[in-house]
Amino acid sequence: MTLFEAVQGYVDQAADRLGLDASVREVLSRHRREVAVSVRVPMDDGSVRVFPGWRIQHNGARGPYKGGLRFHPNASLDEFRCFSSLMTWKTALLDVPFGGAKGGVRVDPKALSERELERLCRGFLAAIEMVIGPERDIPAPDVNTGPREMAWMLDEYSQRHGETPAVITGKPVGLGGSLGRDAATGRGALMCLDRIVHHRGWSRERISIAVEGYGNAGSWFAILAHQAGYRIVAVSDSRGAVWNPEGLHPREILAHKRETGSVVDAKHAETIEREDLFGLDCEVLVPAALEESISAANVERIRANLILEVANHPVTPDADRRLADRGITVVPDILGSAGGVTVSYLEWVQNHQHARWPEDKVNQRLQALMEAAVDAVLDRANRSAISLRAAAYEIAVERVAEAGRLRGWYP
Ligand code: GLU
């Protein structure tokens, strides 16, 4: 099964339950446009290398295409097909007026110098420039990209089209980025968790959390959850994990990671194997790294009661079924990871208005949008006795199907 087929499986199940007819299902199962490019990068040593890149636009029924750009040595067409479709359902579930897209380059960015990376960003933007635009398709950061990369791409686009801040989100604040965007994915995930904790009548202090992945989303989630009173007992990155059942200090660990390149050997914690994080005794497990980190290979080890998906597609469909059988609640990625694109929407609105909002206003709007989505998902899951993932897909698929119908795409 490909990554895209895994997500499409959830869409098909929702379409079955909603009784959608064949033409609607046909449209929802296809990508509107797939652009494959070769990015030429003059290297510092005088040679030239060519990297494959993609921008995949899945469905634009609800608005301009929207989604991040990732630089990763394993990036592939299949994963961008999967992630662009996830963006369609994520933006629909949060009710922000976008469709879904994703893209990036197959490259190990850590092996490039800063100047080579800049040339890669500019070259990639030049290669996809004709299919993006502030009302057409709006890229953003994803794995291994951030404000610096967005700034180079904005500059490249604006040199060709005139200053256009709304063409890309996740920019540095000094170039029209939004306050709060950097922390938004982690903050949105925490808002989800808080809402569920509130509905279930639990208390934060008694909840221990393990976080897989200490990049932008995982580290912000850990820092903010710790501030809110939750106990972070373990965090990991690609090199290993650190654990302290009494609780870790996420900011200290981030400082250690910045200094040494990894969370491994951070003070006041025991260093353990990366995979051992999944079997720890904790209440909540937060996969915030790459796709398919929870699969048949480790699902039986999991002891958490709740899984909060902050990465895109971290749980394989097999593992998802197994977790459901074991009564473990899963907050799906299209909800748990939606804080980033939600603040991207708020950034885009500010750019259109030539306005700058204070961070409080951004966080309040994020909270209102996240809570509305969480409440809608919990309500539908309860009423129909289905999983949170099934409920989230039902809501999203219904909205996208309806927008297509209003546009006259099918009877
Ligand atoms: N890359 C993030 C995601 O997967 C954010 C996308 C955006 O802000 O457009 O949701």
Coordinates of C-alpha atoms and ligand atoms in Angstrom, one line a residue:
M1 CA 0.0 0.0 0.0
T2 CA 1.4 3.4 -0.9
L3 CA 1.3 6.4 1.5
F4 CA -1.3 8.0 -0.7
E5 CA -3.5 4.8 -0.8
A6 CA -3.4 4.7 3.0
V7 CA -4.9 8.2 3.3
Q8 CA -7.3 7.6 0.4
G9 CA -8.6 4.5 2.3
Y10 CA -9.8 6.9 5.1
V11 CA -11.4 9.1 2.5
D12 CA -13.2 6.1 0.8
Q13 CA -14.5 4.9 4.2
A14 CA -15.9 8.4 4.9
A15 CA -17.4 8.6 1.3
D16 CA -19.1 5.2 2.0
R17 CA -20.6 6.4 5.2
L18 CA -21.7 9.6 3.7
G19 CA -23.2 7.8 0.7
L20 CA -21.4 10.0 -1.9
D21 CA -22.0 8.9 -5.5
A22 CA -19.4 7.7 -8.0
S23 CA -18.7 11.0 -9.7
V24 CA -18.0 12.8 -6.5
R25 CA -15.7 10.0 -5.3
E26 CA -13.9 10.0 -8.6
V27 CA -13.1 13.7 -8.3
L28 CA -12.1 13.4 -4.6
S29 CA -9.6 10.6 -5.3
R30 CA -7.5 12.4 -8.0
H31 CA -4.9 15.1 -7.8
R32 CA -5.6 18.2 -9.9
R33 CA -2.1 18.9 -10.9
E34 CA 1.3 17.3 -10.4
V35 CA 4.4 19.2 -11.3
A36 CA 7.8 17.5 -11.4
V37 CA 10.9 19.6 -11.8
S38 CA 14.7 19.3 -11.8
V39 CA 16.5 21.9 -9.8
R40 CA 20.0 22.8 -11.0
V41 CA 22.2 23.9 -8.1
P42 CA 25.7 25.3 -8.8
M43 CA 27.8 23.9 -5.9
D44 CA 30.5 25.8 -4.1
D45 CA 33.2 23.6 -5.6
G46 CA 32.3 24.7 -9.1
S47 CA 30.3 21.5 -10.0
V48 CA 26.5 21.4 -10.7
R49 CA 24.1 19.0 -9.2
V50 CA 20.5 18.4 -10.2
F51 CA 17.8 17.6 -7.6
P52 CA 14.3 16.2 -8.3
G53 CA 11.5 18.3 -6.9
W54 CA 7.7 18.4 -7.0
R55 CA 4.7 20.6 -6.3
I56 CA 1.5 18.5 -6.1
Q57 CA -1.9 20.2 -6.0
H58 CA -4.6 17.8 -4.8
N59 CA -8.0 19.6 -4.6
G60 CA -8.9 23.3 -4.8
A61 CA -12.6 23.1 -4.3
R62 CA -12.5 25.3 -1.1
G63 CA -9.9 27.8 -2.2
P64 CA -6.3 28.3 -3.3
Y65 CA -4.0 25.3 -2.8
K66 CA -2.1 25.4 0.4
G67 CA 0.7 23.3 2.0
G68 CA 4.3 23.0 2.9
L69 CA 7.6 22.3 1.2
R70 CA 9.9 19.7 2.6
F71 CA 13.6 18.9 1.9
H72 CA 14.4 15.3 2.6
P73 CA 16.6 12.6 1.1
N74 CA 13.6 10.3 1.0
A75 CA 11.1 12.8 -0.5
S76 CA 9.1 11.1 -3.3
L77 CA 6.1 11.7 -5.5
D78 CA 4.0 9.2 -3.5
E79 CA 4.6 11.0 -0.2
F80 CA 3.7 14.4 -1.8
R81 CA 0.5 12.8 -3.2
C82 CA -0.3 11.6 0.3
F83 CA 0.6 14.9 2.1
S84 CA -1.2 17.1 -0.4
S85 CA -4.4 15.1 0.1
L86 CA -3.9 15.4 3.9
M87 CA -3.7 19.2 3.4
T88 CA -7.1 19.2 1.6
W89 CA -8.8 17.4 4.5
K90 CA -6.8 19.4 7.2
T91 CA -7.8 22.8 5.8
A92 CA -11.4 21.7 5.3
L93 CA -11.6 20.3 8.9
L94 CA -10.3 23.6 10.3
D95 CA -12.7 25.5 7.9
V96 CA -10.0 27.7 6.5
P97 CA -10.6 28.7 2.8
F98 CA -7.9 26.6 1.2
G99 CA -7.4 23.5 -0.9
G100 CA -4.5 21.1 -0.4
A101 CA -1.0 20.9 -1.9
K102 CA 2.5 19.8 -0.9
G103 CA 5.9 19.7 -2.4
G104 CA 9.6 19.9 -1.9
V105 CA 12.9 18.5 -3.1
R106 CA 14.7 15.1 -2.6
V107 CA 17.9 16.3 -1.1
D108 CA 19.8 16.1 2.2
P109 CA 19.8 19.8 3.2
K110 CA 22.3 19.1 6.0
A111 CA 24.9 18.2 3.4
L112 CA 24.6 21.6 1.6
S113 CA 26.4 24.8 2.6
E114 CA 24.1 27.8 3.4
R115 CA 24.8 29.4 0.0
E116 CA 24.1 26.1 -1.8
L117 CA 20.8 25.8 0.1
E118 CA 19.9 29.4 -0.9
R119 CA 20.5 28.5 -4.6
L120 CA 18.4 25.4 -4.1
C121 CA 15.5 27.4 -2.7
R122 CA 15.7 30.0 -5.4
G123 CA 16.1 27.4 -8.2
F124 CA 13.1 25.4 -6.9
L125 CA 10.9 28.5 -6.7
A126 CA 11.9 29.5 -10.2
A127 CA 10.9 26.0 -11.4
I128 CA 7.4 26.1 -9.7
E129 CA 6.8 29.8 -10.0
M130 CA 4.1 29.5 -12.7
V131 CA 1.8 27.2 -10.7
I132 CA 1.9 29.2 -7.4
G133 CA 0.5 32.6 -6.4
P134 CA -1.3 34.3 -3.6
E135 CA -4.7 33.3 -5.0
R136 CA -3.4 30.1 -6.6
D137 CA -1.1 28.0 -4.4
I138 CA 0.6 29.2 -1.2
P139 CA 3.6 27.2 0.0
A140 CA 4.9 27.2 3.6
P141 CA 7.5 25.4 5.8
D142 CA 7.5 21.7 6.5
V143 CA 10.3 19.2 7.4
N144 CA 13.7 20.9 7.2
T145 CA 12.4 24.2 5.9
G146 CA 11.6 27.4 7.9
P147 CA 11.5 31.2 7.8
R148 CA 14.9 31.5 6.2
E149 CA 14.0 29.3 3.2
M150 CA 10.6 31.0 2.9
A151 CA 12.4 34.4 2.8
W152 CA 14.6 33.4 -0.1
M153 CA 11.6 32.0 -2.0
L154 CA 9.5 35.1 -1.3
D155 CA 12.4 37.3 -2.6
E156 CA 12.7 35.2 -5.8
Y157 CA 9.0 35.3 -6.5
S158 CA 8.8 39.1 -5.7
Q159 CA 11.6 39.9 -8.1
R160 CA 9.5 38.4 -10.9
H161 CA 6.0 39.6 -9.8
G162 CA 6.4 42.6 -7.6
E163 CA 6.4 42.4 -3.8
T164 CA 3.9 39.6 -2.9
P165 CA 4.0 38.6 0.8
A166 CA 0.8 36.5 0.5
V167 CA 2.4 34.0 -1.9
I168 CA 4.1 32.2 0.9
T169 CA 3.5 31.7 4.7
G170 CA 5.8 31.0 7.6
K171 CA 8.0 34.0 6.6
P172 CA 10.3 35.8 9.0
V173 CA 8.2 38.3 11.0
G174 CA 10.3 41.1 9.5
L175 CA 9.1 40.2 6.0
G176 CA 5.4 39.9 6.7
G177 CA 5.4 36.7 8.7
S178 CA 2.9 36.3 11.5
L179 CA 3.7 36.5 15.2
G180 CA 2.9 33.0 16.6
R181 CA 3.5 31.1 13.3
D182 CA 6.7 29.5 14.5
A183 CA 5.1 27.9 17.5
A184 CA 1.7 27.4 15.9
T185 CA 1.8 23.6 15.1
G186 CA 2.9 22.8 18.6
R187 CA 0.4 25.3 20.1
G188 CA -2.4 24.0 18.1
A189 CA -1.7 20.4 19.1
L190 CA -1.6 21.5 22.8
M191 CA -5.0 23.2 22.3
C192 CA -6.4 19.9 21.0
L193 CA -5.0 18.0 23.9
D194 CA -6.3 20.6 26.4
R195 CA -9.8 20.4 24.9
I196 CA -9.9 16.6 25.1
V197 CA -8.6 16.7 28.7
H198 CA -11.3 19.3 29.5
H199 CA -14.1 17.1 28.0
R200 CA -12.9 14.0 29.8
G201 CA -12.5 15.8 33.1
W202 CA -8.8 14.9 33.5
S203 CA -6.3 17.1 35.3
R204 CA -3.1 18.2 33.5
E205 CA -0.8 17.6 36.3
R206 CA -1.5 13.8 36.2
I207 CA -0.8 13.5 32.5
S208 CA 2.7 12.3 31.4
I209 CA 3.7 12.7 27.8
A210 CA 6.3 11.2 25.5
V211 CA 7.2 13.2 22.4
E212 CA 8.8 11.5 19.3
G213 CA 10.6 14.1 17.2
Y214 CA 12.2 17.3 18.5
G215 CA 12.0 19.5 15.4
N216 CA 9.8 22.7 15.2
A217 CA 6.5 21.0 16.1
G218 CA 7.7 18.5 18.7
S219 CA 9.9 21.0 20.6
W220 CA 7.3 23.8 20.7
F221 CA 4.7 21.3 21.8
A222 CA 6.9 20.0 24.6
I223 CA 7.8 23.5 25.8
L224 CA 4.2 24.8 25.8
A225 CA 2.8 21.6 27.3
H226 CA 5.4 21.8 30.1
Q227 CA 4.5 25.5 30.7
A228 CA 0.8 24.5 30.9
G229 CA 1.5 22.0 33.7
Y230 CA 1.8 18.6 31.8
R231 CA 4.7 16.3 32.6
I232 CA 7.0 15.6 29.6
V233 CA 8.7 12.4 30.5
A234 CA 10.6 11.6 27.3
V235 CA 11.6 13.1 23.9
S236 CA 13.5 11.7 21.0
D237 CA 15.1 12.7 17.7
S238 CA 16.7 10.7 14.9
R239 CA 19.7 9.8 17.1
G240 CA 18.1 8.6 20.3
A241 CA 15.8 9.6 23.2
V242 CA 16.0 11.0 26.7
W243 CA 13.8 9.9 29.6
N244 CA 13.0 11.1 33.1
P245 CA 9.8 9.8 34.7
E246 CA 9.9 12.8 37.1
G247 CA 9.7 15.2 34.1
L248 CA 12.1 16.9 31.7
H249 CA 12.8 20.6 31.1
P250 CA 12.0 21.0 27.4
R251 CA 13.8 24.3 27.0
E252 CA 17.0 23.0 28.4
I253 CA 16.8 20.0 26.1
L254 CA 16.3 22.3 23.1
A255 CA 19.4 24.3 24.2
H256 CA 21.3 21.0 24.4
K257 CA 20.1 20.0 20.9
R258 CA 21.1 23.3 19.4
E259 CA 24.5 23.0 20.9
T260 CA 25.2 19.3 20.1
G261 CA 22.8 18.5 17.3
S262 CA 20.8 16.0 19.3
V263 CA 18.7 15.5 22.5
V264 CA 21.0 12.6 23.3
D265 CA 23.0 13.0 26.6
A266 CA 20.9 16.0 27.8
K267 CA 21.4 16.6 31.5
H268 CA 18.9 15.5 34.2
A269 CA 17.7 12.6 32.0
E270 CA 18.6 9.1 31.0
T271 CA 19.6 8.5 27.4
I272 CA 17.7 5.5 25.9
E273 CA 17.2 3.9 22.5
R274 CA 15.0 5.9 20.1
E275 CA 12.6 3.0 19.6
D276 CA 12.2 2.5 23.4
L277 CA 10.3 5.8 23.7
F278 CA 7.3 4.0 22.2
G279 CA 7.1 1.4 25.0
L280 CA 7.3 3.9 27.9
D281 CA 4.7 4.0 30.6
C282 CA 3.0 7.3 29.8
E283 CA -0.5 8.7 29.4
V284 CA -0.1 10.4 26.0
L285 CA 2.3 9.6 23.1
V286 CA 2.9 12.4 20.6
P287 CA 4.5 11.3 17.3
A288 CA 5.9 14.6 15.9
A289 CA 8.5 13.3 13.5
L290 CA 8.0 11.6 10.1
E291 CA 5.4 9.4 8.5
E292 CA 4.7 5.8 9.6
S293 CA 6.7 5.9 12.9
I294 CA 4.0 3.8 14.5
S295 CA 3.4 0.5 12.6
A296 CA 2.9 -3.2 13.1
A297 CA 6.6 -3.3 14.2
N298 CA 6.0 -1.3 17.4
V299 CA 2.3 -0.9 18.0
E300 CA 2.1 -3.7 20.5
R301 CA 4.6 -2.0 22.8
I302 CA 2.6 1.1 23.2
R303 CA 1.2 1.7 26.7
A304 CA -0.2 5.2 26.3
N305 CA -4.0 5.8 26.4
L306 CA -4.0 8.5 23.9
I307 CA -2.0 9.2 20.8
L308 CA -1.8 12.8 19.5
E309 CA -0.6 12.9 15.9
V310 CA 1.4 16.0 15.3
A311 CA 3.4 14.6 12.3
N312 CA 1.7 13.9 9.0
H313 CA 0.6 10.3 8.7
P314 CA 2.6 8.9 11.6
V315 CA 0.4 5.8 12.1
T316 CA -0.1 3.1 9.4
P317 CA -3.7 1.9 8.8
D318 CA -2.8 -1.5 10.3
A319 CA -1.5 0.1 13.5
D320 CA -4.5 2.4 13.6
R321 CA -6.9 -0.6 13.6
R322 CA -4.8 -2.3 16.3
L323 CA -4.9 0.8 18.5
A324 CA -8.6 1.0 18.1
D325 CA -9.0 -2.7 19.1
R326 CA -6.9 -2.0 22.2
G327 CA -9.2 1.0 23.1
I328 CA -6.4 3.6 22.6
T329 CA -7.7 6.9 21.4
V330 CA -6.0 8.5 18.4
V331 CA -6.3 12.2 17.6
P332 CA -5.7 12.2 13.8
D333 CA -3.1 14.3 12.1
I334 CA -5.6 16.4 10.1
L335 CA -6.6 17.7 13.5
G336 CA -3.5 17.4 15.7
S337 CA -1.1 18.9 13.2
A338 CA -3.5 21.6 11.9
G339 CA -2.3 24.5 14.0
G340 CA 0.5 25.4 11.5
V341 CA -1.7 25.8 8.5
T342 CA -4.3 27.6 10.6
V343 CA -1.9 30.3 11.6
S344 CA -0.6 30.3 7.9
Y345 CA -4.2 31.3 7.1
L346 CA -4.0 34.1 9.6
E347 CA -0.7 35.2 8.2
W348 CA -2.2 35.3 4.7
V349 CA -5.2 37.3 5.9
Q350 CA -2.8 39.9 7.6
N351 CA -0.8 40.1 4.3
H352 CA -3.9 40.8 2.3
Q353 CA -4.9 43.5 4.8
H354 CA -1.4 44.9 5.0
A355 CA -1.9 44.5 8.8
R356 CA 0.1 43.2 11.7
W357 CA -1.7 41.6 14.5
P358 CA -0.4 41.2 18.1
E359 CA 0.5 37.6 19.0
D360 CA -2.5 37.5 21.5
K361 CA -4.9 38.1 18.7
V362 CA -3.3 35.4 16.5
N363 CA -3.4 32.8 19.4
Q364 CA -7.0 33.7 20.2
R365 CA -8.1 33.2 16.6
L366 CA -6.1 29.9 16.5
Q367 CA -7.8 28.8 19.7
A368 CA -11.3 29.5 18.4
L369 CA -10.6 27.6 15.1
M370 CA -9.0 24.7 16.8
E371 CA -11.7 24.3 19.5
A372 CA -14.5 24.5 16.9
A373 CA -12.8 21.7 15.0
V374 CA -12.1 19.5 18.0
D375 CA -15.7 20.0 19.3
A376 CA -17.1 19.1 15.9
V377 CA -15.0 15.9 15.7
L378 CA -15.8 14.8 19.3
D379 CA -19.5 15.5 18.7
R380 CA -19.6 13.5 15.5
A381 CA -17.5 10.6 16.9
N382 CA -19.9 10.4 19.9
R383 CA -23.1 10.6 17.9
S384 CA -22.0 8.1 15.3
A385 CA -19.9 5.9 17.6
I386 CA -16.9 6.1 15.3
S387 CA -13.2 6.9 15.9
L388 CA -12.0 10.5 16.0
R389 CA -10.2 9.9 12.7
A390 CA -13.3 8.6 11.0
A391 CA -15.3 11.6 12.4
A392 CA -12.6 14.1 11.2
Y393 CA -12.6 12.6 7.7
E394 CA -16.4 12.6 7.5
I395 CA -16.6 16.3 8.3
A396 CA -13.7 17.2 5.9
V397 CA -14.9 15.1 3.0
E398 CA -18.4 16.4 3.4
R399 CA -17.2 20.0 3.2
V400 CA -14.9 19.4 0.2
A401 CA -17.6 17.4 -1.6
E402 CA -20.1 20.2 -1.0
A403 CA -17.7 23.0 -2.3
G404 CA -17.2 21.0 -5.5
R405 CA -20.9 20.5 -5.9
L406 CA -21.5 24.3 -5.6
R407 CA -18.8 24.8 -8.3
G408 CA -20.7 22.5 -10.6
W409 CA -18.0 19.9 -10.7
Y410 CA -20.6 17.1 -10.5
P411 CA -24.4 16.9 -10.3
Ligands
GLU1 N1 3.6 21.9 6.6 C1 2.6 22.2 7.6 C2 1.5 21.1 7.5 O1 1.8 20.0 7.2 C3 2.0 23.6 7.4 C4 1.4 23.9 6.0 C5 1.0 25.4 5.8 O2 1.2 26.2 6.7 O3 0.6 25.7 4.7 O4 0.4 21.3 7.9

